XYZ file of C-alpha atoms in Angstrom:
404
model
C -188.254 290.651 -60.539
C -185.022 290.074 -61.665
C -182.515 288.032 -59.685
C -179.534 285.587 -60.356
C -176.899 283.390 -58.442
C -173.140 283.471 -59.191
C -169.659 283.977 -57.949
C -167.484 286.581 -60.344
C -167.168 290.201 -58.674
C -167.394 291.778 -62.119
C -170.501 289.991 -63.738
C -171.729 290.621 -60.256
C -171.660 294.693 -60.531
C -172.382 294.786 -64.198
C -175.811 292.821 -63.362
C -176.358 295.201 -60.931
C -175.732 297.884 -62.939
C -178.689 297.153 -64.362
C -180.590 296.906 -61.445
C -180.951 292.839 -61.147
C -180.750 291.764 -57.561
C -177.974 289.269 -56.701
C -176.978 286.467 -54.583
C -173.262 286.343 -53.894
C -172.153 282.324 -53.470
C -168.362 282.242 -52.086
C -166.436 280.137 -49.766
C -164.379 283.217 -48.404
C -166.729 285.554 -46.385
C -164.874 288.670 -46.238
C -165.060 288.968 -50.462
C -168.669 288.217 -50.500
C -169.757 290.584 -47.959
C -167.565 292.783 -49.916
C -169.110 292.045 -52.989
C -172.487 292.433 -51.832
C -172.010 295.435 -50.359
C -170.639 296.946 -53.753
C -173.764 295.640 -55.640
C -176.464 296.638 -53.042
C -174.606 300.148 -53.385
C -174.614 299.782 -57.306
C -178.603 298.986 -57.002
C -179.576 301.857 -54.811
C -179.204 303.902 -58.003
C -182.839 301.943 -59.034
C -184.452 300.703 -56.094
C -185.436 302.446 -52.723
C -187.343 301.122 -50.031
C -187.471 297.872 -50.941
C -188.208 296.219 -47.728
C -185.162 293.466 -48.290
C -181.741 293.744 -49.404
C -181.261 293.758 -53.330
C -177.940 291.735 -52.339
C -177.383 288.606 -49.956
C -174.019 286.611 -49.429
C -174.174 282.852 -49.060
C -171.192 280.988 -47.497
C -170.797 278.014 -49.875
C -168.458 274.981 -50.071
C -169.732 274.232 -54.039
C -168.437 270.887 -53.270
C -171.004 270.005 -50.915
C -174.023 269.598 -52.283
C -176.052 270.497 -49.094
C -174.395 273.837 -48.726
C -175.412 274.603 -52.721
C -179.231 273.336 -51.892
C -179.591 276.115 -49.315
C -178.123 278.761 -51.235
C -180.502 277.780 -53.574
C -183.169 277.658 -51.510
C -182.122 281.026 -50.023
C -182.153 282.902 -53.336
C -185.613 281.701 -54.333
C -186.979 282.322 -50.416
C -185.827 285.769 -50.941
C -186.385 287.122 -54.254
C -189.128 284.580 -55.236
C -187.766 283.168 -58.756
C -184.115 282.483 -60.204
C -183.872 284.101 -63.859
C -180.319 284.363 -64.218
C -177.215 281.572 -62.599
C -173.949 281.759 -63.644
C -171.613 279.077 -62.454
C -168.234 280.935 -62.118
C -166.021 278.397 -59.708
C -162.979 277.846 -61.078
C -159.569 276.382 -59.560
C -156.528 275.480 -60.892
C -154.810 271.908 -60.195
C -152.383 272.488 -57.356
C -149.967 269.831 -58.088
C -148.349 269.069 -61.167
C -150.363 265.896 -62.547
C -147.002 264.202 -63.528
C -145.496 264.658 -59.852
C -148.169 264.326 -57.880
C -147.334 261.263 -55.551
C -150.619 261.563 -53.764
C -154.102 260.051 -54.374
C -155.275 263.072 -55.600
C -158.012 263.642 -53.168
C -156.629 267.240 -52.078
C -155.213 268.147 -55.369
C -156.291 266.905 -58.935
C -159.608 265.096 -57.558
C -160.460 268.080 -55.624
C -160.181 270.553 -58.896
C -162.338 268.360 -60.651
C -165.152 268.562 -58.034
C -164.973 272.323 -58.078
C -164.520 272.791 -61.827
C -167.018 270.252 -63.317
C -169.003 268.459 -60.453
C -170.032 271.663 -58.865
C -170.513 273.044 -62.450
C -172.953 269.943 -62.912
C -174.501 270.361 -59.635
C -175.444 273.823 -59.962
C -176.684 273.537 -63.103
C -178.883 270.513 -62.188
C -180.205 272.651 -58.955
C -180.613 276.070 -61.262
C -182.828 273.735 -63.701
C -184.943 272.351 -60.987
C -185.994 275.651 -59.579
C -186.637 277.439 -63.228
C -188.766 273.967 -63.747
C -190.664 274.275 -60.045
C -191.353 278.043 -60.901
C -192.209 277.331 -64.537
C -190.170 280.329 -65.462
C -188.490 280.724 -68.371
C -184.289 281.258 -67.485
C -180.756 281.525 -68.193
C -177.770 279.764 -67.167
C -173.859 280.670 -67.628
C -171.158 278.136 -67.212
C -167.936 279.641 -66.747
C -165.747 277.358 -69.191
C -162.423 278.268 -70.644
C -160.385 278.316 -73.804
C -158.306 275.404 -72.359
C -161.385 273.350 -72.773
C -161.303 273.937 -76.319
C -157.939 272.848 -77.100
C -154.762 271.110 -74.791
C -153.307 273.218 -71.937
C -150.301 271.314 -71.362
C -149.409 273.062 -67.960
C -152.396 271.824 -66.443
C -154.169 268.300 -68.096
C -156.581 268.582 -65.025
C -158.002 271.976 -65.628
C -158.187 271.133 -69.272
C -160.141 268.328 -68.868
C -162.373 269.961 -66.613
C -163.304 272.864 -68.734
C -163.722 270.601 -71.627
C -165.825 268.680 -69.684
C -168.197 271.855 -68.959
C -167.901 273.035 -72.313
C -169.323 269.837 -73.547
C -171.755 269.526 -70.897
C -173.089 272.504 -71.079
C -173.853 271.910 -75.029
C -175.468 268.989 -74.636
C -178.433 270.380 -72.809
C -179.574 272.564 -75.668
C -182.740 270.408 -75.632
C -183.504 272.226 -72.526
C -184.746 275.389 -74.681
C -188.155 273.782 -75.457
C -188.936 274.400 -71.444
C -187.800 278.172 -71.746
C -184.520 277.274 -70.052
C -181.231 278.002 -72.174
C -177.862 277.029 -70.806
C -174.559 278.186 -72.625
C -171.445 278.253 -71.891
C -168.182 281.118 -71.841
C -164.712 280.039 -72.576
C -162.332 283.472 -72.078
C -158.668 283.028 -72.937
C -156.692 284.078 -69.841
C -158.249 286.967 -67.663
C -155.941 289.217 -65.432
C -157.065 287.134 -61.789
C -154.958 285.378 -59.388
C -155.350 282.415 -61.246
C -154.665 283.995 -64.654
C -151.273 285.397 -63.742
C -149.866 282.022 -62.895
C -149.359 281.123 -66.366
C -146.774 283.144 -66.704
C -146.313 286.649 -68.603
C -144.006 284.978 -71.528
C -147.468 282.939 -72.087
C -149.746 285.468 -71.889
C -147.644 287.349 -74.408
C -147.757 284.991 -76.858
C -152.058 284.908 -76.708
C -151.706 288.444 -77.239
C -151.971 289.229 -73.453
C -154.749 289.387 -70.670
C -158.626 289.103 -72.193
C -160.312 292.387 -70.703
C -162.638 291.735 -68.408
C -165.423 293.945 -69.997
C -165.094 291.563 -72.650
C -166.066 288.651 -70.831
C -168.985 290.512 -69.273
C -170.228 291.597 -72.916
C -169.604 287.914 -73.705
C -172.007 286.728 -70.605
C -174.633 289.343 -71.888
C -174.777 288.162 -75.769
C -175.282 284.823 -74.332
C -178.142 285.732 -71.512
C -179.884 288.542 -74.170
C -179.780 286.166 -77.162
C -182.637 284.266 -77.125
C -181.497 282.184 -80.033
C -178.446 281.251 -77.888
C -178.815 277.293 -76.040
C -176.224 275.145 -75.928
C -174.090 278.008 -76.950
C -170.336 277.798 -76.760
C -168.734 281.822 -76.735
C -164.811 281.684 -77.373
C -163.006 284.901 -76.574
C -159.665 285.939 -77.383
C -157.500 288.694 -78.233
C -156.403 287.277 -81.292
C -159.997 286.672 -83.086
C -162.271 288.325 -80.754
C -165.405 286.598 -80.137
C -166.740 283.533 -81.846
C -169.000 280.564 -81.092
C -167.435 277.300 -81.501
C -167.790 275.264 -82.847
C -168.332 276.917 -86.529
C -170.100 275.961 -88.942
C -167.773 273.943 -90.748
C -167.020 271.710 -87.511
C -170.335 271.346 -86.614
C -170.566 269.978 -90.526
C -168.422 267.242 -89.708
C -170.893 265.670 -86.916
C -174.208 266.599 -87.090
C -175.947 263.915 -89.142
C -180.074 264.204 -90.473
C -182.288 261.473 -88.945
C -183.672 259.074 -91.061
C -186.869 260.373 -91.207
C -185.730 263.665 -92.392
C -183.180 261.991 -94.838
C -187.051 260.031 -96.065
C -188.368 263.827 -96.518
C -185.232 264.903 -98.569
C -185.091 267.927 -96.887
C -182.308 269.560 -98.346
C -178.764 270.513 -95.619
C -178.320 273.463 -93.658
C -175.525 274.656 -91.764
C -176.696 275.699 -88.202
C -175.792 278.653 -88.572
C -176.470 282.548 -86.826
C -173.511 282.617 -84.964
C -171.398 285.904 -84.302
C -168.835 286.295 -86.926
C -165.431 286.944 -86.174
C -163.843 290.275 -86.224
C -161.019 289.330 -88.533
C -159.848 286.253 -90.886
C -156.911 284.740 -91.978
C -156.282 283.886 -95.581
C -153.353 283.527 -98.382
C -151.908 286.405 -100.263
C -149.662 286.245 -103.531
C -147.208 289.669 -102.595
C -144.475 288.271 -105.386
C -144.262 286.968 -108.738
C -142.000 284.065 -108.379
C -142.342 280.097 -109.624
C -141.833 279.538 -106.029
C -145.272 279.606 -104.154
C -143.313 279.695 -100.523
C -141.633 282.840 -101.196
C -144.460 284.106 -102.906
C -147.316 283.590 -100.858
C -147.947 284.629 -97.037
C -150.601 284.056 -94.877
C -152.495 287.713 -93.508
C -155.261 288.537 -90.916
C -157.791 290.701 -92.460
C -160.647 292.688 -90.942
C -164.160 290.997 -92.014
C -166.390 293.954 -93.327
C -169.594 294.359 -91.955
C -172.309 294.613 -93.835
C -171.758 292.862 -96.922
C -171.763 294.625 -100.037
C -175.285 294.468 -101.833
C -175.588 291.570 -104.394
C -172.695 289.754 -102.328
C -172.346 287.007 -99.727
C -170.070 285.931 -97.537
C -168.857 282.010 -97.392
C -167.101 280.734 -94.705
C -164.850 278.353 -96.789
C -164.680 274.643 -95.221
C -162.759 272.964 -98.298
C -160.489 274.445 -100.551
C -159.256 272.714 -104.370
C -155.593 272.259 -104.680
C -154.952 271.384 -108.308
C -152.907 271.492 -111.197
C -153.636 275.115 -111.580
C -152.862 275.841 -107.867
C -149.911 274.218 -108.430
C -148.555 276.027 -111.048
C -150.617 279.097 -110.356
C -147.613 281.586 -110.494
C -146.308 280.009 -113.708
C -149.408 280.586 -115.389
C -150.220 284.004 -113.545
C -146.420 285.218 -114.076
C -147.055 284.026 -118.122
C -150.003 285.881 -118.740
C -152.346 282.635 -119.014
C -155.361 284.176 -116.692
C -154.399 287.979 -117.111
C -154.490 290.035 -119.876
C -151.441 292.524 -120.046
C -147.388 291.481 -119.747
C -145.778 291.213 -116.745
C -145.163 294.588 -115.970
C -148.754 295.050 -115.423
C -149.137 292.103 -113.812
C -147.149 293.095 -111.137
C -149.247 295.898 -110.512
C -152.083 293.908 -109.659
C -150.092 292.627 -106.538
C -151.033 291.846 -103.651
C -153.804 289.310 -104.855
C -155.599 286.790 -102.897
C -154.877 282.791 -103.735
C -156.978 279.918 -104.232
C -158.945 279.287 -107.660
C -161.983 276.787 -105.879
C -163.319 276.421 -102.630
C -166.553 274.779 -101.077
C -168.066 276.495 -98.206
C -171.392 277.555 -96.428
C -173.073 281.124 -96.581
C -172.374 283.140 -93.587
C -174.327 286.329 -94.626
C -175.687 287.765 -97.095
C -175.816 291.216 -98.734
C -178.808 293.688 -99.927
C -180.938 292.567 -102.972
C -179.809 288.584 -102.748
C -183.319 286.865 -102.605
C -182.472 283.681 -104.141
C -179.625 282.651 -101.269
C -180.073 281.971 -97.858
C -177.713 281.867 -94.407
C -176.502 278.230 -94.018
C -176.403 277.455 -97.647
C -173.741 275.260 -98.627
C -171.899 276.288 -101.873
C -169.047 275.977 -104.059
C -167.485 278.942 -105.727
C -164.779 279.048 -108.828
C -163.433 282.463 -108.318
C -159.887 283.906 -106.847
C -159.400 283.881 -102.954
C -160.495 280.479 -102.327
C -157.382 280.076 -99.908
C -158.931 281.960 -96.821
C -161.562 281.151 -93.903
C -164.159 283.757 -95.382
C -164.331 285.157 -98.494
C -166.994 287.640 -100.310
C -168.377 286.817 -103.464
C -170.579 288.229 -105.645
C -173.560 286.390 -105.387
C -174.096 285.208 -109.435
C -170.664 283.498 -108.515
C -172.345 281.199 -105.895
C -173.040 277.503 -107.032
C -175.275 275.796 -104.512
C -174.603 272.427 -103.616
C -176.429 269.691 -102.053
C -173.568 268.762 -98.481
C -170.008 271.399 -98.403
C -168.551 267.614 -98.961
C -164.651 267.568 -100.245
C -165.798 265.242 -102.961
C -167.499 268.440 -104.685
């Protein structure tokens, strides 16, 4: 038997479409019962003559610990177990923080209680239920891209979602008990709260994130058993990617003193879903002015990786004499054979001579290199977020440090 405790109509219906029993928790009795009815209708395709409802609604104020306890107890007593818990409660601050003259009880403090404190309480109660039942389970906390970068229009909302992200990521060790806690961070979805952001801002972000992408992200976090303490960022600009990426993780992850004594070679904790596209610097014009000669483009990330090649996630790119005078040397024929007319025919081409990064994927027939291995390269194309390179050009290194 599978079960779930959540709010969020789209997620409830998506789970019901797979025959999962659902408990809907919400402060609105009208909306909650409506979703429960829709879930039962969807579940009827899988279950008949159960003798108990395939979906129940529990009216609940998520800021009330008593209400939350009763909701979890109701779910477990009805279905006997808790496999999936999605904590979806979230509100925007009702008053501009810098103009709020109240003590915040009904404004920013209430936002903190709903968005962060309730998420912590629900996660704690879900973990407690799963431990008591001695069953594995998955908890998904709903974060936001506002928890990954500043949201100047609502700093309180950004603070709460940032807290949800770091709280969730800090629970990765629970995977040892079979409990995985992950966080989903979409940009604006077209909901009542999302529409308050304003059309102009949403347009700058590339439009609203489609609800089906949010649902897909949630299922990826539920189904992928390697995910624990993971944060999945969803945008229209970059697709789905895990945050932080290997480049950011390298900056703060340290080895224990015991592992240092054993001289275990550095490996980045990769395995994250690769983005659909990446940015790189491209030379499109032969001129001694680097600004005029180059521009940044977004290119698709071609997968799977070509046989005999590896995909390198660039962390540091070298800027030296050759790079500064790159176009002078290039146009004078120092790096390529042929006259200027022949050189022009090679445009556009990728810029950058050397870089340091981490191997993010390997192609067929590459047996001597592994994902997560730090490496340096000295071939064209280093001014990019990702780079596909023949494995023979890869120079394994101890750590992906700038000194390399």
